[in-house]
mmCIF file of C-alpha atoms and ligand atoms in Angstrom:
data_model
loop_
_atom_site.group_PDB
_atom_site.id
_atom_site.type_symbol
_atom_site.label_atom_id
_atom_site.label_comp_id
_atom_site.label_asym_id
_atom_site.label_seq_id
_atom_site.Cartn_x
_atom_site.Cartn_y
_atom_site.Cartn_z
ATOM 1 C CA UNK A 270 87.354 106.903 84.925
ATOM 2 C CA UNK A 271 86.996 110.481 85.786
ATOM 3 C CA UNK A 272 88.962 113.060 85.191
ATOM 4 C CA UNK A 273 89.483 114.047 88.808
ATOM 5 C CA UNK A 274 89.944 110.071 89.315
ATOM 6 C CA UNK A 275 93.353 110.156 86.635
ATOM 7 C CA UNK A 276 94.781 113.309 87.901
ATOM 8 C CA UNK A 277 94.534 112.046 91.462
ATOM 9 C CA UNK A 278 96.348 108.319 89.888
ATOM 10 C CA UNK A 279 99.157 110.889 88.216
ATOM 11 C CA UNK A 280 99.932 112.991 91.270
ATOM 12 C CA UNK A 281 99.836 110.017 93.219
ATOM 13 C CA UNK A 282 102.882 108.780 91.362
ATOM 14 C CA UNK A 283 104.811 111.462 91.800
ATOM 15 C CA UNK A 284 104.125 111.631 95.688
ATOM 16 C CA UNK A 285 107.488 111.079 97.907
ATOM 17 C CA UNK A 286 105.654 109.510 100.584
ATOM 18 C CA UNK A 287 104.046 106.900 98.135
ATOM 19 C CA UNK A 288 105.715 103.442 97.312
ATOM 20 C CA UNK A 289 103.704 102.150 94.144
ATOM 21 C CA UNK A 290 104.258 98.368 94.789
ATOM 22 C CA UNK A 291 104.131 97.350 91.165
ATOM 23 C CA UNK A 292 106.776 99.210 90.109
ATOM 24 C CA UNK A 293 108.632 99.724 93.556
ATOM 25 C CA UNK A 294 112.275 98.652 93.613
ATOM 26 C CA UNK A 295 113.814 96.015 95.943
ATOM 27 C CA UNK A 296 115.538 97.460 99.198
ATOM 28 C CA UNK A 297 112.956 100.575 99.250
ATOM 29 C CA UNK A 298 111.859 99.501 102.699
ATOM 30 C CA UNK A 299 115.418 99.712 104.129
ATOM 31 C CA UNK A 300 116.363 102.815 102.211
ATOM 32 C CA UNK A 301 113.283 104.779 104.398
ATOM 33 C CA UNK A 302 112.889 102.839 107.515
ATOM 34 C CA UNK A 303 116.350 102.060 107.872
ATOM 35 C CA UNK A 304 117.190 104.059 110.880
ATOM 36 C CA UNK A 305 114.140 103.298 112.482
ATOM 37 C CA UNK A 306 113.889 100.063 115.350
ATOM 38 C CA UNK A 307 109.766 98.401 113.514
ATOM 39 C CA UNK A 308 107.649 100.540 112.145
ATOM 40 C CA UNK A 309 103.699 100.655 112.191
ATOM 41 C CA UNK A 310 101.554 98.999 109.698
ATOM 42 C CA UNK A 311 97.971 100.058 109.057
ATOM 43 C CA UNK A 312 97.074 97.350 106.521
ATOM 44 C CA UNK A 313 93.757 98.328 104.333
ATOM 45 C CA UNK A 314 94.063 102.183 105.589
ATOM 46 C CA UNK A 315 91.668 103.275 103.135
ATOM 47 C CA UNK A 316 91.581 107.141 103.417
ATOM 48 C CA UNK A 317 94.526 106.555 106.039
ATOM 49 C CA UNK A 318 92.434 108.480 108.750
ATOM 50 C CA UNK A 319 94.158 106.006 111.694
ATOM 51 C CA UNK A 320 97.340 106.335 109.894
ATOM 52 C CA UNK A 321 97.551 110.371 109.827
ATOM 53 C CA UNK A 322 95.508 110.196 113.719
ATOM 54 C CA UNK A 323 98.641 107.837 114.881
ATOM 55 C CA UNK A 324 101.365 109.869 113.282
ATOM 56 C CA UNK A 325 100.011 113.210 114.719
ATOM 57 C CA UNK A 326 100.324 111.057 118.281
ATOM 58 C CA UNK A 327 103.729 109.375 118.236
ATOM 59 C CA UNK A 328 105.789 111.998 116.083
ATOM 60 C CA UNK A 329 108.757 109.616 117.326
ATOM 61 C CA UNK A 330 107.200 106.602 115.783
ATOM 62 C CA UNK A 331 107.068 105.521 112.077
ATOM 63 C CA UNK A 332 103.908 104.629 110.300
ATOM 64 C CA UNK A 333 103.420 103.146 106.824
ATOM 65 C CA UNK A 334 99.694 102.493 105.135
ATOM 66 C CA UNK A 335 99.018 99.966 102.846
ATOM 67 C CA UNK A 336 95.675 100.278 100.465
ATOM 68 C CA UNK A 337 95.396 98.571 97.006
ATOM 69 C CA UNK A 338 93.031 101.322 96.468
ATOM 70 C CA UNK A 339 94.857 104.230 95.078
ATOM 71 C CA UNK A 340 91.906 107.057 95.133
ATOM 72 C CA UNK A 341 91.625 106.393 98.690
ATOM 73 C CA UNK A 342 95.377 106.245 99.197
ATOM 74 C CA UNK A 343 95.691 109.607 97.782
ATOM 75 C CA UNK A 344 93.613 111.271 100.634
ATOM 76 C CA UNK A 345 95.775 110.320 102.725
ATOM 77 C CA UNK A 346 99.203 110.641 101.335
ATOM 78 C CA UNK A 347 97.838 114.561 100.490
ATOM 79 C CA UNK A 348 96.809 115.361 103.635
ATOM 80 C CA UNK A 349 100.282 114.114 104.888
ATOM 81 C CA UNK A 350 101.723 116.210 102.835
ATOM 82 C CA UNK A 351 100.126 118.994 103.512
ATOM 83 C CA UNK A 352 100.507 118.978 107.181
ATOM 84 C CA UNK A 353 103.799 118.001 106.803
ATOM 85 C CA UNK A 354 103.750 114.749 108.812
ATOM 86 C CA UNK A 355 107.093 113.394 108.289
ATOM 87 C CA UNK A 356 106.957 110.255 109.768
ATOM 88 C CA UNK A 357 104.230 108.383 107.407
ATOM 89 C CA UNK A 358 104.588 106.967 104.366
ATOM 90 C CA UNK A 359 102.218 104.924 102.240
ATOM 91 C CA UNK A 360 102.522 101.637 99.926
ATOM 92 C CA UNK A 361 99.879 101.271 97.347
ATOM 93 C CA UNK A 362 99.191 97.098 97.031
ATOM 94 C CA UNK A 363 97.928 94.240 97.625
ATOM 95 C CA UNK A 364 98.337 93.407 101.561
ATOM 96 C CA UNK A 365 99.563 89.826 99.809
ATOM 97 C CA UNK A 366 102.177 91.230 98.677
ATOM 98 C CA UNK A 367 103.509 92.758 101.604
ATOM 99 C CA UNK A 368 106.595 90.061 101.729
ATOM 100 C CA UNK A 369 107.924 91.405 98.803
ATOM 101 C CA UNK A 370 108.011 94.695 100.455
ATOM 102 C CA UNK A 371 108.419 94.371 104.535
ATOM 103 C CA UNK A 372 111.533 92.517 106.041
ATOM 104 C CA UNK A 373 110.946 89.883 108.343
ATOM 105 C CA UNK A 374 111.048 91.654 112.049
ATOM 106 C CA UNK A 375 110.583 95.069 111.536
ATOM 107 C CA UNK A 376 107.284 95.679 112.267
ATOM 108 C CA UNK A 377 106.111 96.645 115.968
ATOM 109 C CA UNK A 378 102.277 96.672 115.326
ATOM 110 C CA UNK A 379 99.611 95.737 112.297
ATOM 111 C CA UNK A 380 96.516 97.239 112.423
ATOM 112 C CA UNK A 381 93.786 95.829 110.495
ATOM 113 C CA UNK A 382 90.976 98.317 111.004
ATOM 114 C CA UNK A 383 87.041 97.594 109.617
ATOM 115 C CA UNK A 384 88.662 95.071 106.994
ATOM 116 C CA UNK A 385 86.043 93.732 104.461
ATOM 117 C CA UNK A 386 84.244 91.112 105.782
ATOM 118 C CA UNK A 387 83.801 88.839 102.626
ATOM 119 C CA UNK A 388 81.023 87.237 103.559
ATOM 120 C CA UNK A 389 80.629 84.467 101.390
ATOM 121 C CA UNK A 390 82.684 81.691 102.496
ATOM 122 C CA UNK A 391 84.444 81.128 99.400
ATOM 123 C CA UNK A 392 85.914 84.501 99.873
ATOM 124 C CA UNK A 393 87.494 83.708 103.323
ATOM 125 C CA UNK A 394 91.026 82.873 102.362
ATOM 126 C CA UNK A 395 90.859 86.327 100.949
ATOM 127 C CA UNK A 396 89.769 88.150 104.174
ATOM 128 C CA UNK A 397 92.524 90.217 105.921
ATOM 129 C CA UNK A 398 92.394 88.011 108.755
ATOM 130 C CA UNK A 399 92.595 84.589 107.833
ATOM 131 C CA UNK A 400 95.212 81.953 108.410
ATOM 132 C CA UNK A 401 97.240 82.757 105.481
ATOM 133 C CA UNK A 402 97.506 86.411 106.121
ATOM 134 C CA UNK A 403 98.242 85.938 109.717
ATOM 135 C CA UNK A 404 101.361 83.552 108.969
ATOM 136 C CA UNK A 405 102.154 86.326 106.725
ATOM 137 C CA UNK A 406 102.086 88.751 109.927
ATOM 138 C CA UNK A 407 103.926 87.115 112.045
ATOM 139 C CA UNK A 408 106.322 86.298 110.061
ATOM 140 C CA UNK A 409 106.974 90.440 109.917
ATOM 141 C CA UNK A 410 106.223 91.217 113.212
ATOM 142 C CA UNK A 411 109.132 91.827 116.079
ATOM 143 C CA UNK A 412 109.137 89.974 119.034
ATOM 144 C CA UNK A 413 106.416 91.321 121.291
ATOM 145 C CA UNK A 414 104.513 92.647 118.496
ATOM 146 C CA UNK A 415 100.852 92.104 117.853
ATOM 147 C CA UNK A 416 97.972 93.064 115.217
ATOM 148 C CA UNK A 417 95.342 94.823 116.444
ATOM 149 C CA UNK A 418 91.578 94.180 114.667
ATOM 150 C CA UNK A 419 88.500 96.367 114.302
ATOM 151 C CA UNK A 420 85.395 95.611 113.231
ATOM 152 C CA UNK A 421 81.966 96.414 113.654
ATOM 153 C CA UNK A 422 81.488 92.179 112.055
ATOM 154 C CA UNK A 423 80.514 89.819 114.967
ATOM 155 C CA UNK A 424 81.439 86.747 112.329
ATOM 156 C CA UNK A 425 84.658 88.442 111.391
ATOM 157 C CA UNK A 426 85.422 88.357 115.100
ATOM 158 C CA UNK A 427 84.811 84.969 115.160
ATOM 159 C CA UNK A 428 86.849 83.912 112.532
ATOM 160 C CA UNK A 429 89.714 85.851 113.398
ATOM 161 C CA UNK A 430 89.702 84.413 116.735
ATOM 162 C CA UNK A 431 89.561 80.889 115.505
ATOM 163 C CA UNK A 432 91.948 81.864 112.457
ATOM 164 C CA UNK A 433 94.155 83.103 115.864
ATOM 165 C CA UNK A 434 93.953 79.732 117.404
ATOM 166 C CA UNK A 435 94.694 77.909 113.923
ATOM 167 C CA UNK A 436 98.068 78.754 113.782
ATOM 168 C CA UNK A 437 98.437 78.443 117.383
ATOM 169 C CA UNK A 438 98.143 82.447 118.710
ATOM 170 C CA UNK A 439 96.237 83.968 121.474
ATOM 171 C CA UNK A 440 93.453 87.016 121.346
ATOM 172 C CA UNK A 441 92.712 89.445 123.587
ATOM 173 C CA UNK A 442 89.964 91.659 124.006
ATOM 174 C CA UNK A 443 90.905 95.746 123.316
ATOM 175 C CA UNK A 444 94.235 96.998 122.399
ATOM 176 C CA UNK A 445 97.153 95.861 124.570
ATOM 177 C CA UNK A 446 100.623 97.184 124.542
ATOM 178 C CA UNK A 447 99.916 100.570 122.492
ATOM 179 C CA UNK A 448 99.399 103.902 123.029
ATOM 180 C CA UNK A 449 95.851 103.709 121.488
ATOM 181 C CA UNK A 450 95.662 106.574 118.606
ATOM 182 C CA UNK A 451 92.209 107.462 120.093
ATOM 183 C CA UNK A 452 92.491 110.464 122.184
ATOM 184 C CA UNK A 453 92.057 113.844 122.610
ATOM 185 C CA UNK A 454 93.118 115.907 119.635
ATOM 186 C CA UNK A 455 93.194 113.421 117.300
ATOM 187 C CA UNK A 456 91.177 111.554 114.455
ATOM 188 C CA UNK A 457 89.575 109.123 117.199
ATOM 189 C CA UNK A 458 87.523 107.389 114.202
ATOM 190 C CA UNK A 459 88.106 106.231 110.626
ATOM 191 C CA UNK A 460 85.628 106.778 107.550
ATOM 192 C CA UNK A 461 84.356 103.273 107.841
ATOM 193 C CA UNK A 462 84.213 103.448 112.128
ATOM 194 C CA UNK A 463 82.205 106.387 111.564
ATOM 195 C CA UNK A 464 79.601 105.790 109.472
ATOM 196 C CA UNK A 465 79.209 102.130 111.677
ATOM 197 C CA UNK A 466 78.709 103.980 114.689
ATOM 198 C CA UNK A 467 75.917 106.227 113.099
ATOM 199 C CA UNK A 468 74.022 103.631 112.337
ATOM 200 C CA UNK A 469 74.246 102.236 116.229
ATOM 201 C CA UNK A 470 76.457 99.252 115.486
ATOM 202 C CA UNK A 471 78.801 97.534 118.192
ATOM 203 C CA UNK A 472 82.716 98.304 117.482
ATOM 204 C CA UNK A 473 84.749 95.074 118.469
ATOM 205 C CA UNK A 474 88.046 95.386 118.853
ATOM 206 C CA UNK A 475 90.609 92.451 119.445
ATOM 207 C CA UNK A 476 94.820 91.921 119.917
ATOM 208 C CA UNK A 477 95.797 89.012 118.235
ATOM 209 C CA UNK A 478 98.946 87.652 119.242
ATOM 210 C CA UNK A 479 100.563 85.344 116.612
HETATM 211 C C1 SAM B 205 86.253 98.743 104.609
HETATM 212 S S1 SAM B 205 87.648 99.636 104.080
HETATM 213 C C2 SAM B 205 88.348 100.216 105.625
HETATM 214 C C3 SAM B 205 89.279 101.376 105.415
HETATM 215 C C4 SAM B 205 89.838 102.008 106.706
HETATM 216 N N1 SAM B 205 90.650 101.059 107.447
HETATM 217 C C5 SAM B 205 88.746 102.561 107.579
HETATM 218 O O1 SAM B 205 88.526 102.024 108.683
HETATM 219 O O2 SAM B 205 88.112 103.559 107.170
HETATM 220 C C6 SAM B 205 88.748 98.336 103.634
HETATM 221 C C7 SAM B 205 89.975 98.814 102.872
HETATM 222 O O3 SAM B 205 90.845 97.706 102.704
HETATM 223 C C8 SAM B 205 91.380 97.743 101.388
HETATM 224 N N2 SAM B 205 91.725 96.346 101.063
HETATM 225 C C9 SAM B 205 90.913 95.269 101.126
HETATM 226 N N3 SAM B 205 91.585 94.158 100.811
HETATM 227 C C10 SAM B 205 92.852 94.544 100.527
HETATM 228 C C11 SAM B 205 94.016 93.847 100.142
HETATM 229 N N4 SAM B 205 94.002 92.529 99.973
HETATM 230 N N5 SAM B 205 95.159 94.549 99.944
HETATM 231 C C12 SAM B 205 95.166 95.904 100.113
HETATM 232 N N6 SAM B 205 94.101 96.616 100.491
HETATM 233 C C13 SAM B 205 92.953 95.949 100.697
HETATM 234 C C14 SAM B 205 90.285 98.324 100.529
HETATM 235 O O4 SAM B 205 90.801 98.905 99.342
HETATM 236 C C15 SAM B 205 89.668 99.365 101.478
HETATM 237 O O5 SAM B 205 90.289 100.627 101.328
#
């Protein structure tokens, strides 16, 4: 690992908007988001470019990124810092953890943006969007709440949609019910949107309701 790589790791545990899931302890959730009606989750936020773009937007709404990636994490959580957004905060693990973590109800929105595809099929239980996860979802979401998907992945699409139907949801195309982070004066796109739409891809984007 590089040297850049391990001071990055030891900052990042020292951060007070980071909640290292390994050695997290029980409650934290409560102790932060307490006070607050659901909360945002932007699950696999990478660099947490939507996270940061949707906090800038809805200063009265709270937003926590999960990544199980804690370089990338650490972009974000610094720049947070730095501009002093308040109302973000960001849990480094596994998205299959998140039980152990989120209460049941208390989230208003998931967003699962440009989520690995795992192509392979063996890899599909693993993908963010498959039946398992989305039991997982809806067991945290509050009434009326949705997940909103990404991708530039027409066979993603696909098998979120079907995934959706599985466990007996309903998709619909673009984002309903939110007060889309893309707008003017904000991060419209993150790392991964980007560099898809330089190469010309199509962006999909889906609401699953579960
Ligand atoms: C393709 S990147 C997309 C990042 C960001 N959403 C964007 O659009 O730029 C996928 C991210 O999901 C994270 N990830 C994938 N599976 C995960 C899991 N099971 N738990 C937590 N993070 C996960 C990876 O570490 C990576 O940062």
């Amino acid at each position: 690992m590089t040297r850049k790589k391990l001071l990055r790791f030891a900052e990042l545990e020292g951060m007070e908007n980071v909640v290292d899931g390994r050695r997290s302890v029980p409650g934290w959730f409560e102790r932060i988001f307490g006070h607050v009606r659901a909360v945002h989750l932007d699950l696999g936020c990478g660099h947490g470019d939507s996270t940061l773009a949707m906090a800038r937007r809805l200063p009265g709404s709270w937003f926590l990124g999960v990544d199980r990636n804690g370089g990338r994490l650490w972009k974000g959580a610094r720049r947070a810092l730095d501009e002093g957004l308040s109302n973000t905060m960001f849990l480094r693990a596994p998205v299959e953890t998140l039980k152990e973590h989120v209460p049941p109800g208390r989230v208003k929105t998931i967003w699962t943006l440009f989520p690995d595809p795992l192509s392979k099929s063996r890899q599909s239980k693993h993908r963010l969007v498959s039946p398992g996860f989305l039991v997982g979802y809806r067991r945290l979401l509050a009434p009326g709440g949705a997940v909103h998907l990404k991708t530039d992945d027409p066979v993603l699409i696909d098998f979120a949609e079907r995934a959706v139907r599985q466990i007996g949801g309903k998709v619909s195309e673009g984002w309903a019910n939110f007060q889309s982070y893309e707008g003017e004066g904000t991060v419209s796109h993150t790392t991964f949107e980007r560099r898809y739409r330089d190469q010309g891809r199509v962006i999909y984007q889906r609401t699953l309701w579960l």
